[in-house]
PDB file of C-alpha atoms in Angstrom:
ATOM      1  CA  UNK G   1     -26.804  20.345  11.964  1.00 59.00           C
ATOM      2  CA  UNK G   2     -25.873  17.302  10.697  1.00 64.00           C
ATOM      3  CA  UNK G   3     -23.186  14.851  12.059  1.00 65.00           C
ATOM      4  CA  UNK G   4     -22.320  11.184  11.100  1.00 66.00           C
ATOM      5  CA  UNK G   5     -19.396   9.280  12.695  1.00 67.00           C
ATOM      6  CA  UNK G   6     -17.312   7.718   9.801  1.00 65.00           C
ATOM      7  CA  UNK G   7     -16.584   3.965  11.403  1.00 63.00           C
ATOM      8  CA  UNK G   8     -13.788   2.151  10.347  1.00 51.00           C
ATOM      9  CA  UNK G   9     -13.056   0.617   6.637  1.00 43.00           C
ATOM     10  CA  UNK G  10     -13.255  -2.601   5.504  1.00 42.00           C
ATOM     11  CA  UNK G  11     -15.707  -4.448   8.074  1.00 44.00           C
ATOM     12  CA  UNK G  12     -15.326  -2.148  10.756  1.00 50.00           C
ATOM     13  CA  UNK G  13     -14.319  -4.521  13.828  1.00 51.00           C
ATOM     14  CA  UNK G  14     -11.013  -4.735  12.335  1.00 72.00           C
ATOM     15  CA  UNK G  15      -8.269  -5.792  15.153  1.00 85.00           C
ATOM     16  CA  UNK G  16      -4.310  -5.497  14.789  1.00 89.00           C
ATOM     17  CA  UNK G  17      -2.862  -7.783  16.736  1.00 94.00           C
ATOM     18  CA  UNK G  18       0.110  -6.115  16.791  1.00 95.00           C
ATOM     19  CA  UNK G  19       2.194  -9.308  18.550  1.00 96.00           C
ATOM     20  CA  UNK G  20       1.569 -11.566  16.195  1.00 97.00           C
ATOM     21  CA  UNK G  21       1.607  -9.155  13.167  1.00 96.00           C
ATOM     22  CA  UNK G  22       5.287  -8.600  15.465  1.00 97.00           C
ATOM     23  CA  UNK G  23       6.085 -12.596  15.221  1.00 97.00           C
ATOM     24  CA  UNK G  24       5.070 -12.772  11.292  1.00 97.00           C
ATOM     25  CA  UNK G  25       7.369  -9.243  10.381  1.00 97.00           C
ATOM     26  CA  UNK G  26      10.284 -11.638  12.301  1.00 97.00           C
ATOM     27  CA  UNK G  27       9.818 -14.831  10.562  1.00 97.00           C
ATOM     28  CA  UNK G  28      10.014 -13.108   6.806  1.00 97.00           C
ATOM     29  CA  UNK G  29      12.873 -10.933   7.734  1.00 97.00           C
ATOM     30  CA  UNK G  30      14.332 -13.664   9.316  1.00 97.00           C
ATOM     31  CA  UNK G  31      13.265 -15.938   5.505  1.00 97.00           C
ATOM     32  CA  UNK G  32      14.638 -13.234   3.861  1.00 96.00           C
ATOM     33  CA  UNK G  33      17.622 -13.703   5.336  1.00 97.00           C
ATOM     34  CA  UNK G  34      18.082 -11.181   7.819  1.00 96.00           C
ATOM     35  CA  UNK G  35      20.496 -10.696  10.662  1.00 96.00           C
ATOM     36  CA  UNK G  36      18.147  -9.833  13.579  1.00 96.00           C
ATOM     37  CA  UNK G  37      21.080  -9.714  15.773  1.00 95.00           C
ATOM     38  CA  UNK G  38      22.646  -6.627  14.093  1.00 96.00           C
ATOM     39  CA  UNK G  39      22.069  -3.677  16.354  1.00 96.00           C
ATOM     40  CA  UNK G  40      20.104  -1.944  13.974  1.00 96.00           C
ATOM     41  CA  UNK G  41      17.255  -4.581  13.514  1.00 96.00           C
ATOM     42  CA  UNK G  42      17.110  -5.607  16.844  1.00 95.00           C
ATOM     43  CA  UNK G  43      14.168  -3.667  17.091  1.00 97.00           C
ATOM     44  CA  UNK G  44      12.556  -3.709  13.063  1.00 97.00           C
ATOM     45  CA  UNK G  45       9.800  -6.353  13.809  1.00 97.00           C
ATOM     46  CA  UNK G  46       8.547  -4.046  16.270  1.00 97.00           C
ATOM     47  CA  UNK G  47       8.596  -0.594  14.287  1.00 97.00           C
ATOM     48  CA  UNK G  48       6.994  -2.900  11.319  1.00 97.00           C
ATOM     49  CA  UNK G  49       3.724  -4.423  13.172  1.00 97.00           C
ATOM     50  CA  UNK G  50       3.050  -1.203  14.133  1.00 96.00           C
ATOM     51  CA  UNK G  51       4.292   0.567  11.397  1.00 96.00           C
ATOM     52  CA  UNK G  52       1.226  -1.666   9.421  1.00 95.00           C
ATOM     53  CA  UNK G  53      -0.947  -1.171  12.297  1.00 95.00           C
ATOM     54  CA  UNK G  54      -1.132   3.187  11.892  1.00 93.00           C
ATOM     55  CA  UNK G  55      -0.853   2.309   8.114  1.00 94.00           C
ATOM     56  CA  UNK G  56      -4.249  -0.048   7.795  1.00 94.00           C
ATOM     57  CA  UNK G  57      -6.408   1.577  10.998  1.00 93.00           C
ATOM     58  CA  UNK G  58      -8.381   4.648  10.315  1.00 92.00           C
ATOM     59  CA  UNK G  59      -9.306   6.730  12.428  1.00 86.00           C
ATOM     60  CA  UNK G  60     -13.642   7.761  12.826  1.00 87.00           C
ATOM     61  CA  UNK G  61     -14.127  10.980  12.840  1.00 87.00           C
ATOM     62  CA  UNK G  62     -17.787  12.984  13.353  1.00 88.00           C
ATOM     63  CA  UNK G  63     -18.654  14.393   8.445  1.00 90.00           C
ATOM     64  CA  UNK G  64     -20.572  16.746  10.055  1.00 90.00           C
ATOM     65  CA  UNK G  65     -22.846  18.842   7.012  1.00 93.00           C
ATOM     66  CA  UNK G  66     -24.334  22.058   7.259  1.00 95.00           C
ATOM     67  CA  UNK G  67     -27.910  23.523   5.441  1.00 97.00           C
ATOM     68  CA  UNK G  68     -26.951  24.978   2.705  1.00 97.00           C
ATOM     69  CA  UNK G  69     -29.023  28.374   3.346  1.00 96.00           C
ATOM     70  CA  UNK G  70     -27.677  30.191   1.061  1.00 96.00           C
ATOM     71  CA  UNK G  71     -28.712  28.300  -2.197  1.00 96.00           C
ATOM     72  CA  UNK G  72     -25.093  27.594  -3.625  1.00 97.00           C
ATOM     73  CA  UNK G  73     -25.194  25.725  -6.968  1.00 95.00           C
ATOM     74  CA  UNK G  74     -21.851  25.913  -8.245  1.00 96.00           C
ATOM     75  CA  UNK G  75     -19.363  23.110  -7.906  1.00 97.00           C
ATOM     76  CA  UNK G  76     -17.531  23.013  -4.773  1.00 97.00           C
ATOM     77  CA  UNK G  77     -14.160  21.761  -5.410  1.00 97.00           C
ATOM     78  CA  UNK G  78     -10.738  20.414  -3.298  1.00 97.00           C
ATOM     79  CA  UNK G  79      -7.794  19.752  -5.151  1.00 97.00           C
ATOM     80  CA  UNK G  80      -4.531  18.501  -5.202  1.00 97.00           C
ATOM     81  CA  UNK G  81      -5.534  16.052  -1.117  1.00 98.00           C
ATOM     82  CA  UNK G  82      -2.204  14.400  -1.198  1.00 98.00           C
ATOM     83  CA  UNK G  83      -3.082  10.690   0.289  1.00 98.00           C
ATOM     84  CA  UNK G  84      -0.927   8.001   0.823  1.00 97.00           C
ATOM     85  CA  UNK G  85      -2.672   3.936   0.476  1.00 97.00           C
ATOM     86  CA  UNK G  86      -1.119   0.277   1.111  1.00 97.00           C
ATOM     87  CA  UNK G  87      -0.930  -1.222  -2.410  1.00 96.00           C
ATOM     88  CA  UNK G  88      -3.347  -4.790  -1.411  1.00 96.00           C
ATOM     89  CA  UNK G  89      -1.164  -7.198  -4.072  1.00 95.00           C
ATOM     90  CA  UNK G  90       1.938  -6.559  -3.306  1.00 94.00           C
ATOM     91  CA  UNK G  91       1.393  -4.158   0.443  1.00 94.00           C
ATOM     92  CA  UNK G  92       3.844  -1.920  -1.395  1.00 95.00           C
ATOM     93  CA  UNK G  93       2.630   2.451  -1.058  1.00 96.00           C
ATOM     94  CA  UNK G  94       1.087   4.419  -3.838  1.00 96.00           C
ATOM     95  CA  UNK G  95       0.862   8.093  -3.161  1.00 97.00           C
ATOM     96  CA  UNK G  96      -0.502  10.999  -5.249  1.00 98.00           C
ATOM     97  CA  UNK G  97      -3.144  13.321  -4.427  1.00 98.00           C
ATOM     98  CA  UNK G  98      -7.083  13.242  -4.371  1.00 98.00           C
ATOM     99  CA  UNK G  99      -9.311  15.879  -6.731  1.00 98.00           C
ATOM    100  CA  UNK G 100     -12.818  15.574  -4.445  1.00 98.00           C
ATOM    101  CA  UNK G 101     -16.270  18.280  -6.059  1.00 98.00           C
ATOM    102  CA  UNK G 102     -19.494  17.515  -5.363  1.00 98.00           C
ATOM    103  CA  UNK G 103     -22.496  19.721  -6.084  1.00 98.00           C
ATOM    104  CA  UNK G 104     -25.068  20.811  -3.279  1.00 98.00           C
ATOM    105  CA  UNK G 105     -28.270  20.498  -3.329  1.00 97.00           C
ATOM    106  CA  UNK G 106     -29.845  20.596   0.692  1.00 97.00           C
ATOM    107  CA  UNK G 107     -26.973  20.828   2.334  1.00 97.00           C
ATOM    108  CA  UNK G 108     -23.115  21.534   2.825  1.00 97.00           C
ATOM    109  CA  UNK G 109     -19.895  20.034   3.897  1.00 95.00           C
ATOM    110  CA  UNK G 110     -17.217  20.725   5.695  1.00 93.00           C
ATOM    111  CA  UNK G 111     -14.098  21.106   3.167  1.00 93.00           C
ATOM    112  CA  UNK G 112     -11.926  19.488   5.595  1.00 94.00           C
ATOM    113  CA  UNK G 113     -13.850  16.471   5.769  1.00 95.00           C
ATOM    114  CA  UNK G 114     -13.409  15.570   2.579  1.00 97.00           C
ATOM    115  CA  UNK G 115     -10.116  15.301   2.926  1.00 97.00           C
ATOM    116  CA  UNK G 116     -10.818  13.187   6.073  1.00 96.00           C
ATOM    117  CA  UNK G 117     -13.248  11.056   3.973  1.00 97.00           C
ATOM    118  CA  UNK G 118     -10.130  10.225   1.454  1.00 98.00           C
ATOM    119  CA  UNK G 119      -7.301  10.169   4.298  1.00 97.00           C
ATOM    120  CA  UNK G 120     -10.376   7.333   6.117  1.00 96.00           C
ATOM    121  CA  UNK G 121     -10.484   4.834   3.019  1.00 97.00           C
ATOM    122  CA  UNK G 122      -7.052   4.919   2.325  1.00 97.00           C
ATOM    123  CA  UNK G 123      -6.082   3.352   5.912  1.00 96.00           C
ATOM    124  CA  UNK G 124      -7.044  -0.369   4.066  1.00 95.00           C
ATOM    125  CA  UNK G 125      -4.946  -2.591   1.713  1.00 96.00           C
ATOM    126  CA  UNK G 126      -6.408  -0.923  -1.838  1.00 97.00           C
ATOM    127  CA  UNK G 127      -6.154  -0.864  -5.444  1.00 97.00           C
ATOM    128  CA  UNK G 128      -7.094   2.828  -6.696  1.00 98.00           C
ATOM    129  CA  UNK G 129      -9.751   2.073  -8.128  1.00 98.00           C
ATOM    130  CA  UNK G 130     -11.895   1.390  -5.137  1.00 98.00           C
ATOM    131  CA  UNK G 131     -10.207   3.665  -2.889  1.00 98.00           C
ATOM    132  CA  UNK G 132     -11.819   5.835  -5.881  1.00 98.00           C
ATOM    133  CA  UNK G 133     -15.476   4.842  -5.742  1.00 98.00           C
ATOM    134  CA  UNK G 134     -15.753   4.268  -2.213  1.00 97.00           C
ATOM    135  CA  UNK G 135     -14.454   8.011  -1.204  1.00 98.00           C
ATOM    136  CA  UNK G 136     -17.241   8.918  -4.420  1.00 98.00           C
ATOM    137  CA  UNK G 137     -19.461   7.171  -2.554  1.00 97.00           C
ATOM    138  CA  UNK G 138     -19.472   7.812   0.808  1.00 96.00           C
ATOM    139  CA  UNK G 139     -19.626  11.551  -0.521  1.00 97.00           C
ATOM    140  CA  UNK G 140     -22.963  10.644  -2.123  1.00 96.00           C
ATOM    141  CA  UNK G 141     -24.862   8.894  -0.195  1.00 94.00           C
ATOM    142  CA  UNK G 142     -24.178  11.534   3.404  1.00 92.00           C
ATOM    143  CA  UNK G 143     -24.177  14.248   1.475  1.00 95.00           C
ATOM    144  CA  UNK G 144     -27.062  13.590  -0.911  1.00 96.00           C
ATOM    145  CA  UNK G 145     -25.490  16.352  -3.368  1.00 98.00           C
ATOM    146  CA  UNK G 146     -26.625  16.969  -7.296  1.00 98.00           C
ATOM    147  CA  UNK G 147     -23.175  15.182  -8.102  1.00 98.00           C
ATOM    148  CA  UNK G 148     -20.130  14.060  -6.743  1.00 98.00           C
ATOM    149  CA  UNK G 149     -16.760  13.636  -8.855  1.00 98.00           C
ATOM    150  CA  UNK G 150     -13.689  12.175  -7.439  1.00 98.00           C
ATOM    151  CA  UNK G 151     -10.238  11.675  -9.503  1.00 97.00           C
ATOM    152  CA  UNK G 152      -7.417  10.486  -8.227  1.00 98.00           C
ATOM    153  CA  UNK G 153      -3.772  10.462  -9.839  1.00 97.00           C
ATOM    154  CA  UNK G 154      -1.567   8.161  -7.975  1.00 97.00           C
ATOM    155  CA  UNK G 155       2.305   6.650  -8.446  1.00 96.00           C
ATOM    156  CA  UNK G 156       2.757   2.849  -7.098  1.00 94.00           C
ATOM    157  CA  UNK G 157       5.210   1.987  -5.774  1.00 92.00           C
ATOM    158  CA  UNK G 158       4.590  -1.942  -6.680  1.00 89.00           C
ATOM    159  CA  UNK G 159       5.256  -0.449 -10.007  1.00 87.00           C
ATOM    160  CA  UNK G 160       7.743   1.784  -9.934  1.00 87.00           C
ATOM    161  CA  UNK G 161       9.608   0.053  -7.627  1.00 88.00           C
ATOM    162  CA  UNK G 162       9.407  -3.281  -8.913  1.00 84.00           C
ATOM    163  CA  UNK G 163       8.568  -5.136 -11.852  1.00 82.00           C
ATOM    164  CA  UNK G 164       8.421  -2.940 -14.669  1.00 84.00           C
ATOM    165  CA  UNK G 165       9.869  -0.478 -12.346  1.00 83.00           C
ATOM    166  CA  UNK G 166       8.926   2.786 -14.175  1.00 84.00           C
ATOM    167  CA  UNK G 167       8.891   5.757 -11.809  1.00 86.00           C
ATOM    168  CA  UNK G 168       6.926   8.799 -12.146  1.00 86.00           C
ATOM    169  CA  UNK G 169       4.617   6.570 -13.958  1.00 89.00           C
ATOM    170  CA  UNK G 170       0.715   7.873 -12.692  1.00 93.00           C
ATOM    171  CA  UNK G 171      -2.866   6.045 -12.560  1.00 95.00           C
ATOM    172  CA  UNK G 172      -5.676   8.479 -12.826  1.00 96.00           C
ATOM    173  CA  UNK G 173      -8.870   6.955 -11.799  1.00 97.00           C
ATOM    174  CA  UNK G 174     -12.236   9.098 -11.711  1.00 96.00           C
ATOM    175  CA  UNK G 175     -16.063   8.236 -10.185  1.00 97.00           C
ATOM    176  CA  UNK G 176     -18.664  10.838 -11.552  1.00 97.00           C
ATOM    177  CA  UNK G 177     -22.211  10.407 -10.330  1.00 98.00           C
ATOM    178  CA  UNK G 178     -25.269  12.269 -10.924  1.00 97.00           C
ATOM    179  CA  UNK G 179     -24.761  15.621 -12.761  1.00 97.00           C
ATOM    180  CA  UNK G 180     -20.703  15.567 -12.634  1.00 97.00           C
ATOM    181  CA  UNK G 181     -21.751  12.422 -14.610  1.00 97.00           C
ATOM    182  CA  UNK G 182     -24.864  13.005 -16.870  1.00 97.00           C
ATOM    183  CA  UNK G 183     -24.263  17.139 -17.707  1.00 97.00           C
ATOM    184  CA  UNK G 184     -22.117  17.574 -20.347  1.00 96.00           C
ATOM    185  CA  UNK G 185     -21.419  21.417 -19.241  1.00 96.00           C
ATOM    186  CA  UNK G 186     -20.961  20.601 -15.200  1.00 96.00           C
ATOM    187  CA  UNK G 187     -18.412  17.253 -15.836  1.00 95.00           C
ATOM    188  CA  UNK G 188     -16.503  19.073 -18.453  1.00 95.00           C
ATOM    189  CA  UNK G 189     -16.055  21.848 -15.711  1.00 96.00           C
ATOM    190  CA  UNK G 190     -15.433  19.322 -13.044  1.00 96.00           C
ATOM    191  CA  UNK G 191     -12.158  18.076 -15.340  1.00 94.00           C
ATOM    192  CA  UNK G 192     -11.248  21.279 -15.950  1.00 93.00           C
ATOM    193  CA  UNK G 193     -10.754  22.533 -12.709  1.00 93.00           C
ATOM    194  CA  UNK G 194      -8.621  19.538 -11.740  1.00 91.00           C
ATOM    195  CA  UNK G 195      -6.679  19.247 -14.459  1.00 85.00           C
ATOM    196  CA  UNK G 196      -8.567  16.907 -16.529  1.00 70.00           C
ATOM    197  CA  UNK G 197      -9.311  16.618 -20.336  1.00 53.00           C
ATOM    198  CA  UNK G 198     -12.622  18.180 -21.565  1.00 42.00           C
TER     199      UNK G 198
END
C-alpha cells in the first residue's frame, strides 16, 4: 500500500495570523460604515477572521493507493462531489460539484481520497480553471493512471450577487490527461458519465 501525505496548498508554509486578520476585518467593517458598537456586530471581526482562516486552510491527509490486483481497466468515476472555494479576485465564494475520474494502471485509489483532493485544493484563494488543473495533476502525479478526467461545475457569487448579477449561471471547466484526453471512446464515455456532451 502506498500512502503519501498531501500537505497544504499554495506554499506549504501558509500561516494565518488571526489577530491581524481580526484587526483587518474590523477596519474593513468600519470603512464600510458598520457600527461595531451594535451588539450584533461586536464579535463580527473575530468571526470573519476565523471563517476565512477555516476556508483557506487545507487539512493534510493521506493519499492512500492500493495495488490494482484485479487488473481493473475501465473508468472509475466519482460524480457530484460538492465543493466550495473563494474567488481570488473578490474573496466571494464559488460552489458547485466536481466529477473526477481515472483509468487505472498499476494502482487504484481509495474513493474518498478523490473527494479529499477536491476539498484540499478548494481551500485556497482560487480561480476555477486552476482548481480544475490542480485536482487533475495531483491524481495524475500521485497515481500514474492511464488517464484522468476532471470536470467542475460551479456558480460564482462574484457573478451572481454583484456585477452582472446572473444568479444560477454555471461555469464548467475540464482537465483531461492521458487516454481520457487522447482516446475518443474513453473521452466520450467520461463526458457521457459526467453529463457532458460527447
